[in-house]
Each structure stands twice: as structure tokens, then as C-alpha cells.
Coordinates of C-alpha atoms in Angstrom, one line a residue:
Chain A
M1217 CA -29.3 -35.1 -17.2
Q1218 CA -28.4 -37.5 -14.4
Q1219 CA -24.8 -37.3 -15.4
V1220 CA -24.6 -33.6 -15.4
Q1221 CA -26.0 -33.5 -11.9
Y1222 CA -23.4 -36.0 -10.7
K1223 CA -20.5 -34.0 -12.3
F1224 CA -21.8 -30.8 -10.7
N1225 CA -21.7 -32.3 -7.2
W1226 CA -18.3 -33.7 -7.7
K1227 CA -16.9 -30.3 -8.7
R1228 CA -18.6 -28.8 -5.7
L1229 CA -16.9 -31.4 -3.4
V1230 CA -13.5 -30.5 -4.8
F1231 CA -14.2 -26.9 -4.3
Y1232 CA -15.3 -27.4 -0.7
V1233 CA -12.3 -29.6 0.1
S1234 CA -9.8 -27.1 -1.4
I1235 CA -11.2 -24.0 0.2
T1236 CA -11.4 -25.8 3.6
L1237 CA -7.8 -26.9 3.3
L1238 CA -6.8 -23.4 2.5
A1239 CA -8.7 -22.0 5.4
L1240 CA -7.1 -24.6 7.8
V1241 CA -3.6 -23.6 6.6
W1242 CA -4.7 -20.0 7.2
L1243 CA -5.7 -20.8 10.7
V1244 CA -2.5 -22.7 11.6
P1245 CA -0.7 -19.7 13.1
I1246 CA -3.5 -18.8 15.4
F1247 CA -4.0 -22.4 16.4
T1248 CA -0.3 -22.5 17.3
V1249 CA -0.8 -19.5 19.5
F1250 CA -3.7 -21.1 21.2
L1251 CA -1.8 -24.4 21.9
T1252 CA 1.2 -22.4 23.2
S1253 CA -0.9 -20.2 25.4
I1254 CA -2.0 -23.1 27.6
K1255 CA 1.5 -24.5 28.2
S1256 CA 4.0 -23.8 30.9
T1257 CA 7.7 -23.0 30.1
T1258 CA 8.7 -26.4 31.4
D1259 CA 6.4 -28.1 29.0
F1260 CA 8.5 -26.8 26.1
Y1261 CA 11.8 -27.8 27.5
S1262 CA 10.6 -31.2 28.8
G1263 CA 9.7 -32.3 25.3
V1264 CA 5.9 -31.8 25.2
G1265 CA 5.5 -31.3 21.4
L1266 CA 4.0 -28.2 20.0
F1267 CA 0.9 -30.1 18.8
E1268 CA 0.5 -32.1 22.0
W1269 CA -2.2 -31.2 24.5
P1270 CA -0.3 -30.5 27.7
D1271 CA -0.8 -32.8 30.8
I1272 CA -2.1 -29.9 32.8
P1273 CA -3.4 -27.0 30.6
Q1274 CA -2.2 -23.8 32.0
W1275 CA -5.3 -21.7 31.9
G1276 CA -3.7 -19.6 34.6
N1277 CA -1.5 -18.1 31.9
F1278 CA -4.4 -15.9 30.9
K1279 CA -4.8 -14.6 34.4
N1280 CA -1.1 -14.1 34.8
A1281 CA -0.9 -12.2 31.5
W1282 CA -3.8 -10.1 32.5
I1283 CA -2.5 -9.2 35.9
G1284 CA 1.2 -10.0 36.2
G1285 CA 1.9 -9.2 32.5
R1286 CA -0.1 -6.0 32.9
M1287 CA -2.3 -6.7 29.9
S1288 CA -5.2 -5.2 31.8
M1289 CA -3.3 -1.9 32.0
Y1290 CA -2.1 -1.9 28.4
M1291 CA -5.6 -2.7 27.2
R1292 CA -7.2 0.0 29.3
N1293 CA -4.7 2.5 27.9
G1294 CA -5.5 1.3 24.4
L1295 CA -9.3 1.5 25.0
I1296 CA -9.0 5.0 26.4
V1297 CA -7.1 6.2 23.4
C1298 CA -9.4 4.4 20.9
L1299 CA -12.6 5.5 22.5
C1300 CA -11.5 9.2 22.4
K1301 CA -9.8 9.1 19.0
V1302 CA -12.3 7.1 17.0
P1303 CA -15.5 9.2 17.6
L1304 CA -13.6 12.5 17.3
G1305 CA -11.9 11.3 14.1
I1306 CA -15.3 10.3 12.7
F1307 CA -16.7 13.7 13.6
F1308 CA -13.9 15.7 12.0
S1309 CA -13.5 13.6 8.9
S1310 CA -17.2 13.4 8.2
M1311 CA -17.5 17.2 8.6
L1312 CA -14.6 17.7 6.2
A1313 CA -16.2 15.3 3.7
F1314 CA -19.6 17.0 4.1
A1315 CA -18.0 20.4 3.3
L1316 CA -16.3 18.9 0.3
T1317 CA -19.4 17.3 -1.2
R1318 CA -22.2 19.5 0.0
L1319 CA -21.1 23.1 0.5
N1320 CA -19.8 24.8 -2.5
V1321 CA -16.3 25.1 -1.3
K1322 CA -13.9 26.6 -3.8
R1323 CA -11.2 24.3 -5.1
N1324 CA -12.7 21.3 -3.4
R1325 CA -10.8 18.9 -5.6
A1326 CA -7.5 20.5 -4.7
I1327 CA -8.4 20.3 -1.0
F1328 CA -9.3 16.7 -1.4
I1329 CA -6.1 15.8 -3.1
Y1330 CA -4.2 17.7 -0.4
V1331 CA -5.9 15.5 2.2
L1332 CA -5.5 12.3 0.3
I1333 CA -1.8 12.7 -0.1
G1334 CA -1.5 12.4 3.7
M1335 CA -2.9 8.9 3.6
M1336 CA 0.1 7.8 1.6
L1337 CA 2.9 9.6 3.3
P1338 CA 5.0 7.3 5.3
L1339 CA 4.6 8.1 9.0
Q1340 CA 8.4 8.1 9.3
V1341 CA 8.3 11.5 7.7
V1342 CA 6.5 13.0 10.6
L1343 CA 8.1 11.0 13.3
I1344 CA 11.0 13.3 14.1
P1345 CA 9.2 16.7 14.0
V1346 CA 6.2 15.4 16.0
N1347 CA 8.6 13.9 18.6
I1348 CA 10.5 17.2 18.9
A1349 CA 7.3 19.3 19.1
Y1350 CA 5.8 17.0 21.8
S1351 CA 8.8 17.0 23.9
R1352 CA 9.1 20.8 23.8
L1353 CA 5.5 21.0 24.8
G1354 CA 6.0 18.5 27.5
L1355 CA 3.3 16.2 26.0
T1356 CA 5.2 12.9 25.8
N1357 CA 3.7 10.2 27.9
T1358 CA 0.2 11.6 27.7
Y1359 CA -3.1 10.3 26.2
I1360 CA -3.7 13.7 24.6
S1361 CA -0.5 13.4 22.5
L1362 CA -1.5 10.0 21.1
I1363 CA -5.1 11.0 20.5
Y1364 CA -4.3 14.2 18.7
A1365 CA -1.6 12.5 16.6
Y1366 CA -3.9 9.6 15.6
I1367 CA -6.8 11.9 14.7
G1368 CA -4.4 13.7 12.4
F1369 CA -3.2 10.5 10.8
G1370 CA -6.7 9.1 10.4
I1371 CA -8.4 12.1 8.7
P1372 CA -7.4 11.3 5.1
L1373 CA -8.8 7.7 5.0
G1374 CA -11.9 8.8 7.0
T1375 CA -12.5 11.7 4.6
L1376 CA -12.0 9.4 1.6
I1377 CA -14.6 6.9 2.8
F1378 CA -17.2 9.6 3.9
R1379 CA -16.8 11.5 0.7
G1380 CA -17.4 8.4 -1.4
F1381 CA -20.5 7.7 0.6
F1382 CA -21.9 11.2 0.7
N1383 CA -21.5 11.5 -3.0
G1384 CA -24.0 8.6 -3.3
I1385 CA -26.7 10.4 -1.3
P1386 CA -28.9 12.3 -3.8
K1387 CA -28.5 16.1 -3.9
E1388 CA -32.3 16.5 -4.2
L1389 CA -32.4 15.8 -0.5
D1390 CA -30.4 18.9 0.3
Q1391 CA -32.6 21.1 -1.8
A1392 CA -35.7 19.8 -0.1
A1393 CA -34.1 20.4 3.3
L1394 CA -33.0 23.9 2.4
I1395 CA -36.5 24.8 1.2
D1396 CA -37.7 23.6 4.6
G1397 CA -35.4 26.0 6.2
C1398 CA -32.6 23.7 7.3
N1399 CA -29.1 25.3 7.7
S1400 CA -26.0 23.3 6.8
W1401 CA -25.4 22.2 10.3
R1402 CA -28.9 20.7 10.6
L1403 CA -28.5 19.2 7.2
Y1404 CA -25.3 17.5 8.3
S1405 CA -26.4 16.3 11.7
T1406 CA -30.0 15.3 11.2
I1407 CA -30.1 14.2 7.6
I1408 CA -26.7 13.2 6.1
L1409 CA -25.0 11.7 9.1
P1410 CA -27.9 9.3 10.0
L1411 CA -28.0 8.1 6.4
A1412 CA -24.3 7.4 6.5
K1413 CA -24.4 4.6 9.1
P1414 CA -22.5 2.1 6.9
A1415 CA -19.7 4.6 6.3
I1416 CA -19.6 5.4 10.0
A1417 CA -19.3 1.7 10.8
T1418 CA -16.5 1.2 8.3
V1419 CA -14.5 4.1 9.6
F1420 CA -15.1 2.9 13.1
I1421 CA -13.7 -0.5 12.4
I1422 CA -10.7 0.8 10.4
D1423 CA -9.8 3.6 12.8
F1424 CA -10.2 1.3 15.8
L1425 CA -7.9 -1.3 14.2
H1426 CA -5.3 1.2 13.3
T1427 CA -5.3 2.9 16.6
W1428 CA -5.4 -0.3 18.6
N1429 CA -2.6 -1.8 16.6
E1430 CA -0.3 1.3 16.0
F1431 CA 3.2 0.7 17.2
M1432 CA 5.8 3.0 15.8
V1433 CA 4.5 6.4 16.8
Q1434 CA 3.4 5.1 20.1
S1435 CA 6.9 3.6 20.8
V1436 CA 8.4 7.0 20.3
L1437 CA 5.9 9.2 22.2
I1438 CA 5.3 6.8 25.1
T1439 CA 8.3 5.8 27.2
R1440 CA 6.6 5.2 30.5
D1441 CA 5.4 1.6 31.0
S1442 CA 2.2 2.6 32.7
M1443 CA 1.1 4.6 29.6
K1444 CA 1.9 2.0 26.9
T1445 CA -0.8 0.7 24.7
V1446 CA -1.1 -3.0 23.6
P1447 CA 1.5 -3.6 20.9
N1448 CA 4.3 -2.0 22.8
G1449 CA 3.0 -3.6 26.0
L1450 CA 3.2 -7.0 24.4
L1451 CA 6.8 -6.5 23.6
S1452 CA 7.6 -6.0 27.3
F1453 CA 6.8 -9.7 27.7
F1454 CA 10.2 -10.3 26.1
G1455 CA 12.4 -10.3 29.1
E1456 CA 16.1 -9.5 29.2
F1457 CA 17.1 -13.2 28.9
S1458 CA 14.1 -15.4 28.5
V1459 CA 10.6 -15.3 27.2
D1460 CA 7.7 -17.2 28.8
Y1461 CA 6.0 -18.2 25.6
G1462 CA 2.9 -19.5 27.3
L1463 CA 2.3 -16.1 28.9
L1464 CA 3.2 -14.2 25.8
N1465 CA 0.8 -16.1 23.6
A1466 CA -1.9 -15.8 26.2
G1467 CA -1.3 -12.0 26.1
V1468 CA -1.5 -12.1 22.3
L1469 CA -4.9 -13.8 22.4
L1470 CA -6.2 -11.4 25.0
S1471 CA -5.1 -8.5 22.8
I1472 CA -7.2 -9.8 19.9
V1473 CA -10.5 -9.9 21.8
P1474 CA -11.5 -6.2 21.4
V1475 CA -10.6 -6.3 17.8
L1476 CA -12.8 -9.3 17.2
V1477 CA -15.7 -7.8 19.1
T1478 CA -15.4 -4.6 17.0
Y1479 CA -15.3 -6.6 13.8
L1480 CA -18.3 -8.8 14.7
L1481 CA -20.4 -5.8 15.8
F1482 CA -19.9 -3.8 12.6
Q1483 CA -19.0 -6.4 10.0
R1484 CA -22.4 -6.5 8.2
Y1485 CA -21.8 -2.9 7.1
F1486 CA -18.1 -3.4 6.4
V1487 CA -17.9 -4.7 2.8
Y1488 CA -20.5 -2.2 1.7
G1489 CA -18.8 0.7 3.2
M1490 CA -15.4 -0.4 1.9
S1491 CA -16.7 -0.6 -1.7
G1492 CA -17.8 3.1 -1.2
A1493 CA -14.2 4.0 -0.6
V1494 CA -13.1 1.9 -3.6
K1495 CA -15.5 3.6 -6.0
G1496 CA -14.2 7.0 -4.8
Chain B
M509 CA -14.3 21.5 7.7
A510 CA -11.8 23.8 9.3
P511 CA -10.9 21.8 12.5
G512 CA -10.3 18.6 10.5
L513 CA -8.0 20.4 8.1
L514 CA -6.2 22.2 10.9
I515 CA -5.4 19.0 12.8
Y516 CA -4.4 17.2 9.6
S517 CA -2.1 20.1 8.6
S518 CA -0.5 20.4 12.0
M519 CA 0.0 16.7 12.4
V520 CA 1.0 15.6 8.9
V521 CA 1.8 18.3 6.4
V522 CA 3.8 20.7 8.5
P523 CA 5.9 17.9 10.1
A524 CA 6.5 16.4 6.7
I525 CA 7.8 19.7 5.3
Y526 CA 9.9 20.2 8.4
S527 CA 11.4 16.7 7.9
V528 CA 12.4 17.5 4.3
V529 CA 14.1 20.7 5.6
L530 CA 15.9 18.8 8.4
S531 CA 17.3 16.3 5.8
F532 CA 19.7 19.1 4.7
F533 CA 21.2 19.4 8.1
K534 CA 23.4 17.5 10.5
W535 CA 21.9 17.3 13.9
N536 CA 21.9 15.0 16.9
G537 CA 18.8 16.5 18.4
I538 CA 20.4 18.4 21.2
G539 CA 23.7 20.0 20.1
K540 CA 24.6 22.4 17.3
I541 CA 22.8 22.1 14.0
T542 CA 24.8 22.5 10.8
A543 CA 23.7 22.9 7.2
V544 CA 25.2 20.2 5.0
G545 CA 23.4 20.7 1.7
F546 CA 22.9 17.4 -0.2
R547 CA 25.6 15.6 1.7
N548 CA 23.2 13.4 3.7
Y549 CA 21.8 12.1 0.4
V550 CA 25.1 11.7 -1.4
N551 CA 26.4 9.7 1.5
L552 CA 23.3 7.5 1.6
F553 CA 23.5 6.7 -2.1
T554 CA 27.2 6.4 -2.6
R555 CA 28.7 5.1 0.7
D556 CA 26.1 3.7 3.0
T557 CA 25.8 0.0 2.2
V558 CA 23.1 -0.6 4.8
F559 CA 20.9 2.0 3.1
Q560 CA 21.4 0.3 -0.2
I561 CA 20.4 -3.1 1.2
A562 CA 17.4 -1.4 2.8
L563 CA 16.4 0.2 -0.5
K564 CA 16.9 -3.0 -2.4
N565 CA 14.8 -4.9 0.2
N566 CA 11.9 -2.5 -0.2
L567 CA 12.1 -3.0 -4.0
V568 CA 12.2 -6.8 -3.6
W569 CA 9.3 -6.5 -1.2
I570 CA 7.3 -4.5 -3.7
V571 CA 7.8 -7.2 -6.4
L572 CA 7.0 -10.1 -4.0
T573 CA 3.8 -8.4 -2.8
L574 CA 2.7 -7.5 -6.3
V575 CA 3.1 -11.1 -7.5
F576 CA 2.2 -13.2 -4.5
T577 CA -0.2 -11.1 -2.4
T578 CA -2.2 -10.0 -5.5
S579 CA -2.5 -13.5 -7.0
M580 CA -3.4 -15.0 -3.6
A581 CA -6.0 -12.3 -3.0
L582 CA -7.5 -12.6 -6.5
G583 CA -7.6 -16.4 -6.2
L584 CA -9.4 -16.3 -2.9
A585 CA -11.8 -13.7 -4.1
L586 CA -12.7 -15.8 -7.1
M587 CA -13.4 -18.7 -4.9
L588 CA -15.4 -16.7 -2.4
N589 CA -17.3 -15.0 -5.1
R590 CA -19.4 -18.1 -5.7
S591 CA -22.3 -18.6 -3.5
F592 CA -22.0 -21.5 -1.1
K593 CA -22.7 -22.3 2.5
G594 CA -20.5 -20.8 5.1
R595 CA -19.1 -18.1 2.7
T596 CA -19.2 -15.4 5.4
A597 CA -17.2 -17.6 7.8
Y598 CA -14.6 -18.4 5.2
R599 CA -14.3 -14.7 4.3
A600 CA -13.8 -13.8 7.9
I601 CA -11.1 -16.5 8.3
F602 CA -9.1 -15.1 5.4
Y603 CA -9.6 -11.5 6.4
F604 CA -8.9 -12.1 10.1
P605 CA -5.1 -11.7 10.1
Y606 CA -5.5 -8.2 8.6
M607 CA -7.1 -7.1 11.8
L608 CA -4.0 -8.0 13.9
S609 CA -1.3 -5.6 14.9
W610 CA 2.0 -6.1 13.0
V611 CA 3.6 -6.6 16.4
V612 CA 1.3 -9.5 17.0
I613 CA 2.0 -10.9 13.5
G614 CA 5.7 -10.6 14.3
I615 CA 5.4 -12.4 17.6
I616 CA 3.3 -15.2 16.1
W617 CA 5.6 -15.8 13.2
K618 CA 8.8 -15.5 15.2
W619 CA 7.4 -18.3 17.3
I620 CA 6.5 -20.4 14.2
Y621 CA 10.0 -20.0 12.9
N622 CA 11.6 -20.8 16.3
P623 CA 14.4 -23.2 15.4
N624 CA 14.0 -25.5 18.4
I625 CA 10.4 -25.8 19.2
G626 CA 8.6 -23.7 16.5
F627 CA 5.8 -24.9 14.3
L628 CA 7.9 -25.3 11.1
D629 CA 10.6 -27.2 13.0
E630 CA 8.1 -29.6 14.5
M631 CA 6.5 -30.0 11.0
L632 CA 9.8 -30.9 9.5
K633 CA 10.4 -33.5 12.3
L634 CA 7.0 -34.9 11.7
I635 CA 7.6 -35.6 8.0
G636 CA 11.1 -36.9 8.8
L637 CA 13.1 -33.9 7.6
G638 CA 14.2 -32.8 11.1
H639 CA 17.8 -33.1 10.2
L640 CA 17.5 -30.2 7.8
N641 CA 17.4 -28.0 10.8
I642 CA 16.9 -24.7 9.0
T643 CA 17.5 -21.6 11.2
W644 CA 14.9 -19.6 9.3
L645 CA 15.3 -16.1 10.7
S646 CA 19.0 -16.3 11.3
D647 CA 20.0 -17.2 7.8
P648 CA 20.7 -13.9 5.9
N649 CA 19.8 -15.5 2.6
I650 CA 16.2 -16.4 3.5
A651 CA 15.3 -14.2 6.4
L652 CA 13.7 -11.6 4.3
Y653 CA 11.5 -14.1 2.6
C654 CA 10.5 -15.7 5.9
V655 CA 9.4 -12.2 7.1
F656 CA 7.5 -11.8 3.9
M657 CA 5.6 -15.0 4.5
A658 CA 4.3 -13.5 7.7
A659 CA 3.3 -10.3 5.8
L660 CA 1.6 -12.4 3.1
W661 CA -0.6 -14.0 5.8
Q662 CA -1.5 -10.6 7.2
S663 CA -2.1 -8.6 4.1
T664 CA -4.0 -10.9 1.7
G665 CA -7.4 -10.2 3.3
Q666 CA -7.7 -6.5 2.4
P667 CA -7.0 -6.8 -1.4
M668 CA -9.2 -9.9 -1.3
L669 CA -12.1 -7.7 -0.2
Y670 CA -11.3 -5.2 -2.9
F671 CA -11.3 -7.9 -5.5
M672 CA -14.6 -9.3 -4.2
A673 CA -16.2 -5.9 -4.5
G674 CA -14.8 -5.6 -8.0
L675 CA -16.0 -9.0 -9.1
Q676 CA -19.5 -8.2 -7.9
A677 CA -19.6 -5.2 -10.2
I678 CA -19.0 -7.2 -13.4
P679 CA -22.3 -7.6 -15.3
H680 CA -23.4 -11.2 -15.7
E681 CA -24.4 -10.7 -19.3
L682 CA -20.8 -10.5 -20.3
Y683 CA -20.2 -14.1 -19.1
E684 CA -23.4 -15.3 -20.7
A685 CA -22.5 -13.8 -24.0
A686 CA -19.1 -15.3 -23.8
E687 CA -20.6 -18.7 -23.1
V688 CA -22.8 -18.4 -26.1
D689 CA -19.7 -17.6 -28.2
G690 CA -18.2 -20.8 -26.9
A691 CA -15.6 -19.3 -24.6
G692 CA -14.3 -21.6 -21.8
T693 CA -13.7 -20.7 -18.2
W694 CA -10.1 -19.7 -18.7
S695 CA -10.7 -17.6 -21.8
S696 CA -13.6 -15.7 -20.2
F697 CA -11.3 -15.1 -17.1
V698 CA -8.6 -13.6 -19.4
H699 CA -10.9 -11.7 -21.6
I700 CA -13.6 -10.6 -19.3
T701 CA -12.6 -10.8 -15.6
I702 CA -9.1 -9.3 -15.8
P703 CA -10.0 -6.3 -18.0
Q704 CA -13.1 -5.6 -16.0
L705 CA -11.1 -5.6 -12.8
R706 CA -8.8 -2.9 -14.2
E707 CA -9.8 -0.3 -11.7
T708 CA -9.6 -2.7 -8.8
F709 CA -6.1 -3.7 -9.9
V710 CA -5.0 0.0 -9.8
I711 CA -6.3 0.3 -6.2
V712 CA -4.8 -3.0 -5.1
F713 CA -1.4 -2.2 -6.6
A714 CA -1.3 1.3 -5.2
T715 CA -2.2 0.2 -1.7
L716 CA 0.3 -2.8 -1.8
V717 CA 3.2 -0.6 -3.0
I718 CA 2.4 2.0 -0.3
S719 CA 2.4 -0.6 2.5
A720 CA 5.5 -2.3 1.0
M721 CA 7.3 1.0 1.4
K722 CA 6.2 1.3 5.0
V723 CA 7.2 -2.2 6.2
Y724 CA 8.6 -1.7 9.7
D725 CA 7.0 -3.2 12.8
V726 CA 7.0 -6.8 11.6
V727 CA 10.7 -6.6 10.7
Y728 CA 11.5 -4.9 14.0
V729 CA 9.8 -7.6 16.0
M730 CA 11.0 -10.6 14.0
T731 CA 14.6 -9.7 13.1
E732 CA 15.4 -6.1 14.2
G733 CA 16.8 -5.7 10.7
G734 CA 19.3 -8.6 11.1
P735 CA 21.0 -10.9 10.6
A736 CA 23.9 -8.8 9.3
N737 CA 21.3 -6.1 8.2
S738 CA 19.9 -8.5 5.6
T739 CA 16.3 -7.6 6.5
Q740 CA 16.8 -3.9 7.0
T741 CA 14.1 -1.8 5.3
L742 CA 14.1 1.9 4.8
A743 CA 11.7 2.4 7.6
S744 CA 13.6 0.3 10.1
Y745 CA 16.9 1.8 9.1
M746 CA 15.4 5.3 9.4
Y747 CA 14.3 4.4 12.9
S748 CA 17.6 3.1 14.1
Q749 CA 19.5 6.1 12.5
T750 CA 17.2 8.5 14.2
F751 CA 16.5 7.0 17.6
A752 CA 19.5 4.7 18.2
F753 CA 22.3 6.8 16.7
S754 CA 20.6 10.3 17.0
N755 CA 21.4 11.2 13.3
L756 CA 18.3 13.2 12.8
G757 CA 19.5 14.6 9.5
I758 CA 20.2 11.2 8.0
G759 CA 17.0 9.8 9.4
S760 CA 15.0 12.7 7.8
A761 CA 16.9 12.1 4.5
I762 CA 15.8 8.4 4.5
A763 CA 12.3 9.4 5.3
T764 CA 12.3 11.9 2.5
V765 CA 13.6 9.2 0.1
M766 CA 10.7 7.0 1.2
M767 CA 8.3 9.8 0.6
V768 CA 9.7 10.6 -2.9
V769 CA 9.5 6.9 -4.0
M770 CA 5.9 6.7 -2.7
M771 CA 4.9 9.9 -4.4
V772 CA 5.9 8.5 -7.8
V773 CA 3.3 5.8 -7.2
I774 CA 0.7 7.9 -5.4
I775 CA 0.3 10.9 -7.6
P776 CA -1.0 9.0 -10.6
Y777 CA -3.2 7.0 -8.2
V778 CA -4.7 10.1 -6.5
L779 CA -5.4 11.7 -9.9
F780 CA -7.0 8.5 -11.0
T781 CA -9.3 8.2 -8.0
T782 CA -10.4 11.9 -8.1
K783 CA -10.9 12.1 -11.8
Q784 CA -14.3 10.3 -12.0
D785 CA -16.5 13.1 -10.7

């Protein structure tokens, strides 16, 4: 018995050591970013190694990236787009999923497949027509253009997750509500939606990440610097001839903050909501 | 239901159809538009060597991601599936890169590969191999694999979560029964875990293939398709044909090829996910 106990602990130690080593390797890139963000350009060229702590940590890089590097502006643009897009997207896709699961819509499987296919189309396929349409309408360089486009792109995944979740809510609930005189709008807004908090949290995280991080569509529709969101804004740190790596990496860290906050706020629902999507 | 469908149709379906139509024309976006039939496609497949490199790169990428991303994600999920202290923290660490923008991934890894002061270069110096002096991203033979490493770091987290969800759904009794029958860890992994994860594998494979076909931002930031077009992907080539050279017809044709390749994977997947009800 004693021996079994001993062997068990030994295995556990190996397990801990190996998973911790893996995690450390996984963190190397972000650690590099941090060490770079507190150095000045001269530190790199005067031979301060990448892993060395600089003589004078350049905390000012963060301030410079925020103001001089215009991160404050890019992040504000990103937040405006996200905070309009995400709630609207949740509203539209949950309604769509509600109709597909609760109202007896004809051909609901066909409609669902029609919507799902959009999730897998490469965005490249819509890039040219959307660009042409927006420039004819004079909508390039506006928030509206981005918000509308992102809502459209986000509907398939949102609908998939909400549909999976709504399917798990017992149908008896509807019947009870209908007997009590609820119409479908009341059923959706006062019964189904409040029950779907994990799904809402999941879609919130995913949509927020996608919108905050989207680069390609944004780089086509937005040409004016003052309207750029974060990914494209970060690229403007690459100057014509040189890059201030300290400043760039400080900008990278700043751009991650909202994403981390969103994840931490909603993460306890996240795995649960995701598995709803997986089960379909 | 209607507004959602309307926005989706106007933003995704109609433009996609328009793109397919456009691929049969020659147009620079401003001037005259001429119908050319299948000539855009014929040129791409018979004459355009860059297109062929790009197509090959996407296929290589699919193989790499199916082998490495899947096994990495499954390995991590198996480790994280045990209960131990700090599990949530470890899960967050491995998932974390998935939350970053591809542009950020590109910036970080371009810096890691920096041939003078990057992380890898410093590492090689540290272990006394500094003389190797590999110019990671400017070597056409290895550049694509270097970019893939960045993508591996980013995209392991998501399939890892899928696998964790899948592993939790496997009934414990199966393992207990196997143990009674004298099956070892390896044989219960092969005979229970793998078959039970069948549905998860379908989802993971489908999502990985789809994202492999879409690879763009990270290539754009790290190499812009170079050196000598060696890291060009269909998406990056489509972008440069369309927006740098104003060949809207050819750009649309490349986008259509991407769509067709993806459809081959997607249609069985969609039928599979919607079948269960």
C-alpha cells in the first residue's frame, strides 16, 4: 500500500513538471513581448540582450503608444464598433434561432443550412462586391459600414450557438407560457432569452474577439487613419524605414487588455456555451 | 427572424453570388467590363505559377494543421482533462493565444524570428549555435513552416476546448470495464477514447480545414507572401491580385476556387451537424 502511494505521487510530479514546462514554452512569445515593450530602440542596438532587464525600463513606451502611437484612437474606434455590433448581432441571431427552434417555420432545416453555409464561406468571396457596394453608397470610412458588415458575418455562428442552446430548453415551457396567454415575442424576451445566459455570454466573447481582431475587411473598407480599428492601427507602427519595437510591443500589450477583460468576465459560461454549439 | 436573414443575405449570400459572376469577366474596377468565359480559371490553373504555389501552400497547410494542431490539441486536452490544482489557469494559458488578432500573432512572431535580435536568434546564441545564423522568414524553403509555427501557437486552444468537451462526455464505465478486462492505458486510449471522440474529430477537422483555407492576415504581416512568393496563400494572392493589381475578375476567380474547395469539406459537415434532430 505504501508503495502504491509513493508511485502515485511520483507520477503526479512528472505530470506537473511536464505541463508546467509546456505552459512556460507557451508563454514565451508573450513574455518576449513584455520584455521588449519596456526597452528603448537604443537598448537593442547597444547590445542589451532580449532577455536582459534594461537599465532604465521604458514604462513611457506605454504612454507613447497610447498617445503618440494613437492606440487610444484605434481602441476607441474598435470599442465603438464592438459595442454596437455585438449586442445587435446577439439580438438578430437569437431571434433567428428562436424562430428556427420555437415557431413552426416551414423548411427550418433548409433555412438553417442556408445560414450555416455562410459561416464557412471565405470572406474573400464577399470582399470585392461589398467594397464596390459601399463605395457606390459612399459608406467607406464609416462606423456603420463596419457594423453592418460584421453583423452579417457574425449571424451564422451566433445562430448555430443559440439554436443548440434553445434546443436544450424544454418545449413544455412554451406550452405553459402559451396557455398563460404569452405571445411569441413575450416568450422570446421574457422566458427563453433570460434562460440563455450562457449562450449569450459565449456569443458575446466570440463576437467581441472576431470584431476586435478582424483585419482584412476593415483594411479594405477603412482607409482613413482616424477611423482604423486596432489591428490595422497596430500596423501603422511600422514606419517607412524603421520600427520602434519597444513602442510596437507596448501597443500590442495595450490592444490585448480589452480582450482579456472580456474573457475573464464571461469565461465561466464559456466552455459550457461552446459545448452547446458542438452538440448542435 | 426576418431582419437577421435579410442582413445575412445582403452581406454574405448576394455578394458571394456576385463574386462568382464577376469571375467570368475581366475588369479593373473602373473601366470597361468584358466577358471572358472560363479564361480566368484556365489561366490560373495552366499558366499562373504563383496561383499554383498558393494552392499548394494551402494544401500543405491543411496537412500540417490536421497532423500537428490536432495532436497538440488532443494531447493538451488529455492532460487538462484530469483534475488537478490550477487546471483553469493552465487551460487559460493554452487558450489565450486564440484570443489574439492574427495581426498581433504576426507581429509577435515576426519579432521572435528577427534574424538579429529576435528570440530564436538569442536562444541559438545562448546554446552556442549562434553561428548557424538562420534567416528564418527570408529563407524560401522554411518560411512557410515558420509562419505555420505561429499559427500552431494561435490555433491549438480552440480544438483543445472541443476535445475537452468531447472527453467529458465519454462515460466512465467504459474505462472501468476495460480495466477489468485488463486493458492498459494505451489500449483503452485506442479502443475507447479515439472512437468515442469521433464526432469531436469531425468538428475539429472541419474547422481546421476551413481556417487553413482562410489563412491570410498572419502571412500578410509576417512575409507579405514572400520571399519569392514562397508563402503566398490563395487568400493573400487573391488580395494582391484584387487590390494591388486591380484584376477584379482574377481575384474573384481565386475567391471562387477557395469557396469550391471549402464547400467540398463543408457540405458533408453541415449535413452531419444538422442530421441529429
